[in-house]
């Protein structure tokens, strides 16, 4: 009986943790994305809008290029029990009068962190290639995001 009680308490606590992360991940995240490799200091503004449904995540990414163009893609992925996030570009959203097609499709690995000072999503992105090998030509970089108080993207 006591084991059943402990098991029930553990399952309830695990469910609460996942639900809490879902609520806090929903919304707009603002920050920067590095381009030109992991050691690069070149950054572009980045916005991500996320909607969490259970363990699944859907959203939209807005990469703001220095030229003023915006690369907009729909993403989908997963929220894991350790509050890490996997996202993948699934569809490019063309904008009228802009030649803003992405050079490549990305996948993102992010870690959700919450503290009394700030709430962040930090991690990495990398180009998805057909050959599945890690070549020197594969594009990759860092991502640093903070939860925004806005309710709609700038883009």
mmCIF file of N, CA and C in Angstrom, residues 23-119:
data_model
loop_
_atom_site.group_PDB
_atom_site.id
_atom_site.type_symbol
_atom_site.label_atom_id
_atom_site.label_comp_id
_atom_site.label_asym_id
_atom_site.label_seq_id
_atom_site.Cartn_x
_atom_site.Cartn_y
_atom_site.Cartn_z
ATOM 1 N N UNK A 23 3.152 25.445 -19.701
ATOM 2 C CA UNK A 23 2.585 26.777 -19.519
ATOM 3 C C UNK A 23 3.657 27.846 -19.704
ATOM 4 N N UNK A 24 4.832 27.621 -19.205
ATOM 5 C CA UNK A 24 5.883 28.634 -19.268
ATOM 6 C C UNK A 24 6.586 28.692 -20.614
ATOM 7 N N UNK A 25 6.549 27.647 -21.384
ATOM 8 C CA UNK A 25 7.169 27.668 -22.717
ATOM 9 C C UNK A 25 6.273 28.340 -23.751
ATOM 10 N N UNK A 26 4.965 28.289 -23.560
ATOM 11 C CA UNK A 26 4.042 28.937 -24.493
ATOM 12 C C UNK A 26 4.359 30.432 -24.572
ATOM 13 N N UNK A 27 4.319 30.957 -25.798
ATOM 14 C CA UNK A 27 4.492 32.397 -25.958
ATOM 15 C C UNK A 27 5.649 32.756 -26.857
ATOM 16 N N UNK A 28 6.078 34.002 -26.711
ATOM 17 C CA UNK A 28 7.120 34.556 -27.579
ATOM 18 C C UNK A 28 8.449 34.602 -26.846
ATOM 19 N N UNK A 29 9.486 34.187 -27.552
ATOM 20 C CA UNK A 29 10.851 34.210 -27.059
ATOM 21 C C UNK A 29 11.658 35.109 -27.988
ATOM 22 N N UNK A 30 12.487 35.981 -27.433
ATOM 23 C CA UNK A 30 13.302 36.907 -28.215
ATOM 24 C C UNK A 30 14.770 36.731 -27.857
ATOM 25 N N UNK A 31 15.622 36.922 -28.855
ATOM 26 C CA UNK A 31 17.046 36.830 -28.581
ATOM 27 C C UNK A 31 17.856 36.935 -29.840
ATOM 28 N N UNK A 32 18.880 36.083 -29.910
ATOM 29 C CA UNK A 32 19.788 36.145 -31.039
ATOM 30 C C UNK A 32 20.232 34.756 -31.451
ATOM 31 N N UNK A 33 20.603 34.694 -32.730
ATOM 32 C CA UNK A 33 21.113 33.466 -33.319
ATOM 33 C C UNK A 33 22.463 33.802 -33.941
ATOM 34 N N UNK A 34 23.472 32.978 -33.684
ATOM 35 C CA UNK A 34 24.765 33.233 -34.309
ATOM 36 C C UNK A 34 24.788 32.577 -35.677
ATOM 37 N N UNK A 35 25.482 33.205 -36.598
ATOM 38 C CA UNK A 35 25.675 32.655 -37.943
ATOM 39 C C UNK A 35 27.173 32.620 -38.222
ATOM 40 N N UNK A 36 27.610 31.615 -38.969
ATOM 41 C CA UNK A 36 29.024 31.514 -39.302
ATOM 42 C C UNK A 36 29.820 30.582 -38.405
ATOM 43 N N UNK A 37 29.140 29.725 -37.660
ATOM 44 C CA UNK A 37 29.840 28.748 -36.828
ATOM 45 C C UNK A 37 29.699 29.012 -35.348
ATOM 46 N N UNK A 38 30.098 28.032 -34.551
ATOM 47 C CA UNK A 38 29.949 28.126 -33.104
ATOM 48 C C UNK A 38 30.796 29.235 -32.490
ATOM 49 N N UNK A 39 31.952 29.509 -33.067
ATOM 50 C CA UNK A 39 32.837 30.534 -32.520
ATOM 51 C C UNK A 39 32.514 31.930 -33.050
ATOM 52 N N UNK A 40 31.559 32.040 -33.941
ATOM 53 C CA UNK A 40 31.226 33.321 -34.560
ATOM 54 C C UNK A 40 30.632 34.295 -33.546
ATOM 55 N N UNK A 41 30.923 35.573 -33.752
ATOM 56 C CA UNK A 41 30.319 36.622 -32.932
ATOM 57 C C UNK A 41 29.239 37.370 -33.714
ATOM 58 N N UNK A 42 29.020 36.979 -34.978
ATOM 59 C CA UNK A 42 27.969 37.616 -35.777
ATOM 60 C C UNK A 42 26.610 37.064 -35.341
ATOM 61 N N UNK A 43 25.731 37.950 -34.924
ATOM 62 C CA UNK A 43 24.410 37.524 -34.467
ATOM 63 C C UNK A 43 23.327 38.262 -35.227
ATOM 64 N N UNK A 44 22.197 37.604 -35.376
ATOM 65 C CA UNK A 44 21.003 38.194 -35.971
ATOM 66 C C UNK A 44 19.879 38.093 -34.944
ATOM 67 N N UNK A 45 18.974 39.079 -34.934
ATOM 68 C CA UNK A 45 17.815 38.973 -34.033
ATOM 69 C C UNK A 45 16.947 37.769 -34.391
ATOM 70 N N UNK A 46 16.375 37.159 -33.370
ATOM 71 C CA UNK A 46 15.574 35.952 -33.543
ATOM 72 C C UNK A 46 14.354 36.030 -32.632
ATOM 73 N N UNK A 47 13.211 35.614 -33.149
ATOM 74 C CA UNK A 47 11.994 35.471 -32.357
ATOM 75 C C UNK A 47 11.433 34.078 -32.611
ATOM 76 N N UNK A 48 10.947 33.456 -31.568
ATOM 77 C CA UNK A 48 10.279 32.169 -31.703
ATOM 78 C C UNK A 48 8.963 32.232 -30.937
ATOM 79 N N UNK A 49 7.879 31.872 -31.608
ATOM 80 C CA UNK A 49 6.571 31.758 -30.961
ATOM 81 C C UNK A 49 6.307 30.280 -30.761
ATOM 82 N N UNK A 50 6.032 29.852 -29.515
ATOM 83 C CA UNK A 50 5.835 28.434 -29.209
ATOM 84 C C UNK A 50 4.457 28.188 -28.614
ATOM 85 N N UNK A 51 3.906 27.028 -28.963
ATOM 86 C CA UNK A 51 2.658 26.526 -28.392
ATOM 87 C C UNK A 51 2.883 25.065 -28.037
ATOM 88 N N UNK A 52 2.729 24.749 -26.747
ATOM 89 C CA UNK A 52 2.978 23.393 -26.266
ATOM 90 C C UNK A 52 1.653 22.682 -26.047
ATOM 91 N N UNK A 53 1.557 21.460 -26.589
ATOM 92 C CA UNK A 53 0.379 20.608 -26.403
ATOM 93 C C UNK A 53 0.869 19.240 -25.961
ATOM 94 N N UNK A 54 0.831 19.000 -24.652
ATOM 95 C CA UNK A 54 1.392 17.759 -24.131
ATOM 96 C C UNK A 54 2.898 17.801 -24.255
ATOM 97 N N UNK A 55 3.470 16.791 -24.900
ATOM 98 C CA UNK A 55 4.906 16.775 -25.137
ATOM 99 C C UNK A 55 5.264 17.357 -26.493
ATOM 100 N N UNK A 56 4.283 17.647 -27.319
ATOM 101 C CA UNK A 56 4.530 18.189 -28.660
ATOM 102 C C UNK A 56 4.572 19.707 -28.629
ATOM 103 N N UNK A 57 5.446 20.265 -29.444
ATOM 104 C CA UNK A 57 5.585 21.716 -29.554
ATOM 105 C C UNK A 57 5.417 22.101 -31.021
ATOM 106 N N UNK A 58 4.672 23.154 -31.255
ATOM 107 C CA UNK A 58 4.559 23.751 -32.584
ATOM 108 C C UNK A 58 4.853 25.230 -32.431
ATOM 109 N N UNK A 59 5.291 25.840 -33.514
ATOM 110 C CA UNK A 59 5.578 27.262 -33.415
ATOM 111 C C UNK A 59 6.029 27.855 -34.725
ATOM 112 N N UNK A 60 6.524 29.073 -34.617
ATOM 113 C CA UNK A 60 7.019 29.795 -35.786
ATOM 114 C C UNK A 60 8.295 30.534 -35.394
ATOM 115 N N UNK A 61 9.283 30.472 -36.280
ATOM 116 C CA UNK A 61 10.578 31.114 -36.074
ATOM 117 C C UNK A 61 10.703 32.290 -37.035
ATOM 118 N N UNK A 62 11.200 33.411 -36.518
ATOM 119 C CA UNK A 62 11.446 34.611 -37.319
ATOM 120 C C UNK A 62 12.918 34.984 -37.159
ATOM 121 N N UNK A 63 13.702 34.822 -38.232
ATOM 122 C CA UNK A 63 15.108 35.214 -38.234
ATOM 123 C C UNK A 63 15.193 36.542 -38.976
ATOM 124 N N UNK A 64 15.671 37.581 -38.301
ATOM 125 C CA UNK A 64 15.759 38.924 -38.878
ATOM 126 C C UNK A 64 17.163 39.137 -39.428
ATOM 127 N N UNK A 65 17.282 39.161 -40.769
ATOM 128 C CA UNK A 65 18.567 39.352 -41.420
ATOM 129 C C UNK A 65 18.976 40.828 -41.362
ATOM 130 N N UNK A 66 20.278 41.125 -41.456
ATOM 131 C CA UNK A 66 20.739 42.517 -41.444
ATOM 132 C C UNK A 66 20.150 43.356 -42.579
ATOM 133 N N UNK A 67 19.771 42.713 -43.676
ATOM 134 C CA UNK A 67 19.190 43.426 -44.816
ATOM 135 C C UNK A 67 17.770 43.914 -44.537
ATOM 136 N N UNK A 68 17.186 43.483 -43.429
ATOM 137 C CA UNK A 68 15.814 43.836 -43.102
ATOM 138 C C UNK A 68 14.824 42.737 -43.460
ATOM 139 N N UNK A 69 15.255 41.777 -44.258
ATOM 140 C CA UNK A 69 14.385 40.652 -44.606
ATOM 141 C C UNK A 69 14.185 39.757 -43.382
ATOM 142 N N UNK A 70 13.073 39.043 -43.389
ATOM 143 C CA UNK A 70 12.763 38.120 -42.295
ATOM 144 C C UNK A 70 12.548 36.730 -42.883
ATOM 145 N N UNK A 71 13.272 35.764 -42.361
ATOM 146 C CA UNK A 71 13.060 34.366 -42.744
ATOM 147 C C UNK A 71 12.088 33.789 -41.733
ATOM 148 N N UNK A 72 10.953 33.320 -42.221
ATOM 149 C CA UNK A 72 9.881 32.836 -41.351
ATOM 150 C C UNK A 72 9.633 31.360 -41.657
ATOM 151 N N UNK A 73 9.703 30.523 -40.634
ATOM 152 C CA UNK A 73 9.450 29.089 -40.815
ATOM 153 C C UNK A 73 8.577 28.562 -39.690
ATOM 154 N N UNK A 74 7.732 27.598 -40.033
ATOM 155 C CA UNK A 74 6.991 26.855 -39.021
ATOM 156 C C UNK A 74 7.911 25.771 -38.493
ATOM 157 N N UNK A 75 7.804 25.509 -37.190
ATOM 158 C CA UNK A 75 8.615 24.471 -36.555
ATOM 159 C C UNK A 75 7.717 23.537 -35.769
ATOM 160 N N UNK A 76 8.208 22.332 -35.566
ATOM 161 C CA UNK A 76 7.530 21.399 -34.669
ATOM 162 C C UNK A 76 8.600 20.570 -33.972
ATOM 163 N N UNK A 77 8.222 20.001 -32.842
ATOM 164 C CA UNK A 77 9.193 19.213 -32.108
ATOM 165 C C UNK A 77 8.632 18.670 -30.822
ATOM 166 N N UNK A 78 9.537 18.470 -29.844
ATOM 167 C CA UNK A 78 9.194 17.768 -28.614
ATOM 168 C C UNK A 78 9.748 18.482 -27.395
ATOM 169 N N UNK A 79 9.011 18.391 -26.309
ATOM 170 C CA UNK A 79 9.465 18.806 -24.989
ATOM 171 C C UNK A 79 9.761 17.532 -24.211
ATOM 172 N N UNK A 80 10.964 17.431 -23.664
ATOM 173 C CA UNK A 80 11.360 16.239 -22.934
ATOM 174 C C UNK A 80 11.252 16.469 -21.426
ATOM 175 N N UNK A 81 11.272 15.396 -20.669
ATOM 176 C CA UNK A 81 11.099 15.453 -19.222
ATOM 177 C C UNK A 81 12.149 16.276 -18.493
ATOM 178 N N UNK A 82 13.337 16.441 -19.086
ATOM 179 C CA UNK A 82 14.383 17.258 -18.458
ATOM 180 C C UNK A 82 14.290 18.723 -18.880
ATOM 181 N N UNK A 83 13.190 19.093 -19.510
ATOM 182 C CA UNK A 83 12.879 20.438 -19.996
ATOM 183 C C UNK A 83 13.765 20.852 -21.156
ATOM 184 N N UNK A 84 14.331 19.884 -21.861
ATOM 185 C CA UNK A 84 15.040 20.207 -23.094
ATOM 186 C C UNK A 84 14.018 20.169 -24.229
ATOM 187 N N UNK A 85 14.338 20.888 -25.293
ATOM 188 C CA UNK A 85 13.419 21.071 -26.413
ATOM 189 C C UNK A 85 14.136 20.723 -27.706
ATOM 190 N N UNK A 86 13.481 19.953 -28.559
ATOM 191 C CA UNK A 86 13.960 19.687 -29.919
ATOM 192 C C UNK A 86 12.936 20.285 -30.881
ATOM 193 N N UNK A 87 13.416 21.111 -31.823
ATOM 194 C CA UNK A 87 12.557 21.688 -32.848
ATOM 195 C C UNK A 87 13.200 21.487 -34.208
ATOM 196 N N UNK A 88 12.359 21.442 -35.238
ATOM 197 C CA UNK A 88 12.834 21.276 -36.612
ATOM 198 C C UNK A 88 11.982 22.164 -37.511
ATOM 199 N N UNK A 89 12.643 22.876 -38.445
ATOM 200 C CA UNK A 89 11.897 23.629 -39.451
ATOM 201 C C UNK A 89 11.081 22.649 -40.278
ATOM 202 N N UNK A 90 9.782 22.923 -40.439
ATOM 203 C CA UNK A 90 8.948 22.027 -41.240
ATOM 204 C C UNK A 90 8.386 22.699 -42.484
ATOM 205 N N UNK A 91 8.291 24.039 -42.473
ATOM 206 C CA UNK A 91 7.754 24.726 -43.650
ATOM 207 C C UNK A 91 8.231 26.172 -43.678
ATOM 208 N N UNK A 92 8.754 26.580 -44.823
ATOM 209 C CA UNK A 92 9.141 27.964 -45.046
ATOM 210 C C UNK A 92 7.890 28.762 -45.384
ATOM 211 N N UNK A 93 7.740 29.942 -44.805
ATOM 212 C CA UNK A 93 6.590 30.809 -45.054
ATOM 213 C C UNK A 93 7.071 31.993 -45.891
ATOM 214 N N UNK A 94 6.808 31.985 -47.212
ATOM 215 C CA UNK A 94 7.281 33.103 -48.053
ATOM 216 C C UNK A 94 6.534 34.395 -47.730
ATOM 217 N N UNK A 95 7.235 35.505 -47.883
ATOM 218 C CA UNK A 95 6.650 36.830 -47.667
ATOM 219 C C UNK A 95 6.580 37.559 -49.007
ATOM 220 N N UNK A 96 5.491 38.286 -49.231
ATOM 221 C CA UNK A 96 5.365 39.032 -50.494
ATOM 222 C C UNK A 96 6.497 40.049 -50.660
ATOM 223 N N UNK A 97 6.971 40.204 -51.859
ATOM 224 C CA UNK A 97 8.016 41.162 -52.235
ATOM 225 C C UNK A 97 9.357 40.938 -51.539
ATOM 226 N N UNK A 98 9.587 39.797 -50.976
ATOM 227 C CA UNK A 98 10.889 39.534 -50.362
ATOM 228 C C UNK A 98 11.461 38.235 -50.922
ATOM 229 N N UNK A 99 12.757 38.256 -51.183
ATOM 230 C CA UNK A 99 13.472 37.057 -51.616
ATOM 231 C C UNK A 99 14.165 36.472 -50.389
ATOM 232 N N UNK A 100 13.387 35.935 -49.492
ATOM 233 C CA UNK A 100 13.918 35.554 -48.190
ATOM 234 C C UNK A 100 13.946 34.060 -47.919
ATOM 235 N N UNK A 101 14.020 33.252 -48.947
ATOM 236 C CA UNK A 101 14.051 31.798 -48.728
ATOM 237 C C UNK A 101 15.298 31.427 -47.935
ATOM 238 N N UNK A 102 15.166 30.551 -46.966
ATOM 239 C CA UNK A 102 16.344 30.157 -46.183
ATOM 240 C C UNK A 102 17.330 29.374 -47.045
ATOM 241 N N UNK A 103 18.611 29.506 -46.711
ATOM 242 C CA UNK A 103 19.636 28.764 -47.442
ATOM 243 C C UNK A 103 19.592 27.282 -47.095
ATOM 244 N N UNK A 104 19.049 26.976 -45.933
ATOM 245 C CA UNK A 104 19.005 25.591 -45.458
ATOM 246 C C UNK A 104 17.914 25.457 -44.411
ATOM 247 N N UNK A 105 17.570 24.222 -44.134
ATOM 248 C CA UNK A 105 16.591 23.898 -43.095
ATOM 249 C C UNK A 105 17.366 23.614 -41.811
ATOM 250 N N UNK A 106 16.841 24.098 -40.679
ATOM 251 C CA UNK A 106 17.533 23.957 -39.403
ATOM 252 C C UNK A 106 16.805 23.001 -38.456
ATOM 253 N N UNK A 107 17.573 22.475 -37.517
ATOM 254 C CA UNK A 107 16.997 21.835 -36.339
ATOM 255 C C UNK A 107 17.630 22.506 -35.130
ATOM 256 N N UNK A 108 16.888 22.501 -34.018
ATOM 257 C CA UNK A 108 17.281 23.251 -32.843
ATOM 258 C C UNK A 108 17.261 22.339 -31.620
ATOM 259 N N UNK A 109 18.271 22.451 -30.778
ATOM 260 C CA UNK A 109 18.315 21.755 -29.497
ATOM 261 C C UNK A 109 18.462 22.838 -28.424
ATOM 262 N N UNK A 110 17.449 22.954 -27.576
ATOM 263 C CA UNK A 110 17.407 24.038 -26.595
ATOM 264 C C UNK A 110 17.155 23.503 -25.193
ATOM 265 N N UNK A 111 17.585 24.257 -24.210
ATOM 266 C CA UNK A 111 17.377 23.903 -22.811
ATOM 267 C C UNK A 111 16.618 25.038 -22.133
ATOM 268 N N UNK A 112 15.485 24.700 -21.528
ATOM 269 C CA UNK A 112 14.652 25.663 -20.809
ATOM 270 C C UNK A 112 15.213 25.851 -19.413
ATOM 271 N N UNK A 113 15.459 27.107 -19.025
ATOM 272 C CA UNK A 113 15.968 27.412 -17.685
ATOM 273 C C UNK A 113 15.124 28.529 -17.093
ATOM 274 N N UNK A 114 14.759 28.363 -15.843
ATOM 275 C CA UNK A 114 13.936 29.359 -15.170
ATOM 276 C C UNK A 114 14.595 29.718 -13.849
ATOM 277 N N UNK A 115 14.654 31.025 -13.575
ATOM 278 C CA UNK A 115 15.174 31.473 -12.290
ATOM 279 C C UNK A 115 14.354 32.676 -11.834
ATOM 280 N N UNK A 116 14.692 33.214 -10.685
ATOM 281 C CA UNK A 116 13.946 34.379 -10.215
ATOM 282 C C UNK A 116 14.307 35.628 -11.007
ATOM 283 N N UNK A 117 15.428 35.607 -11.732
ATOM 284 C CA UNK A 117 15.854 36.774 -12.500
ATOM 285 C C UNK A 117 15.383 36.744 -13.938
ATOM 286 N N UNK A 118 15.443 35.592 -14.571
ATOM 287 C CA UNK A 118 15.047 35.514 -15.980
ATOM 288 C C UNK A 118 14.686 34.083 -16.369
ATOM 289 N N UNK A 119 13.939 33.989 -17.460
ATOM 290 C CA UNK A 119 13.566 32.700 -18.025
ATOM 291 C C UNK A 119 14.191 32.630 -19.408
#
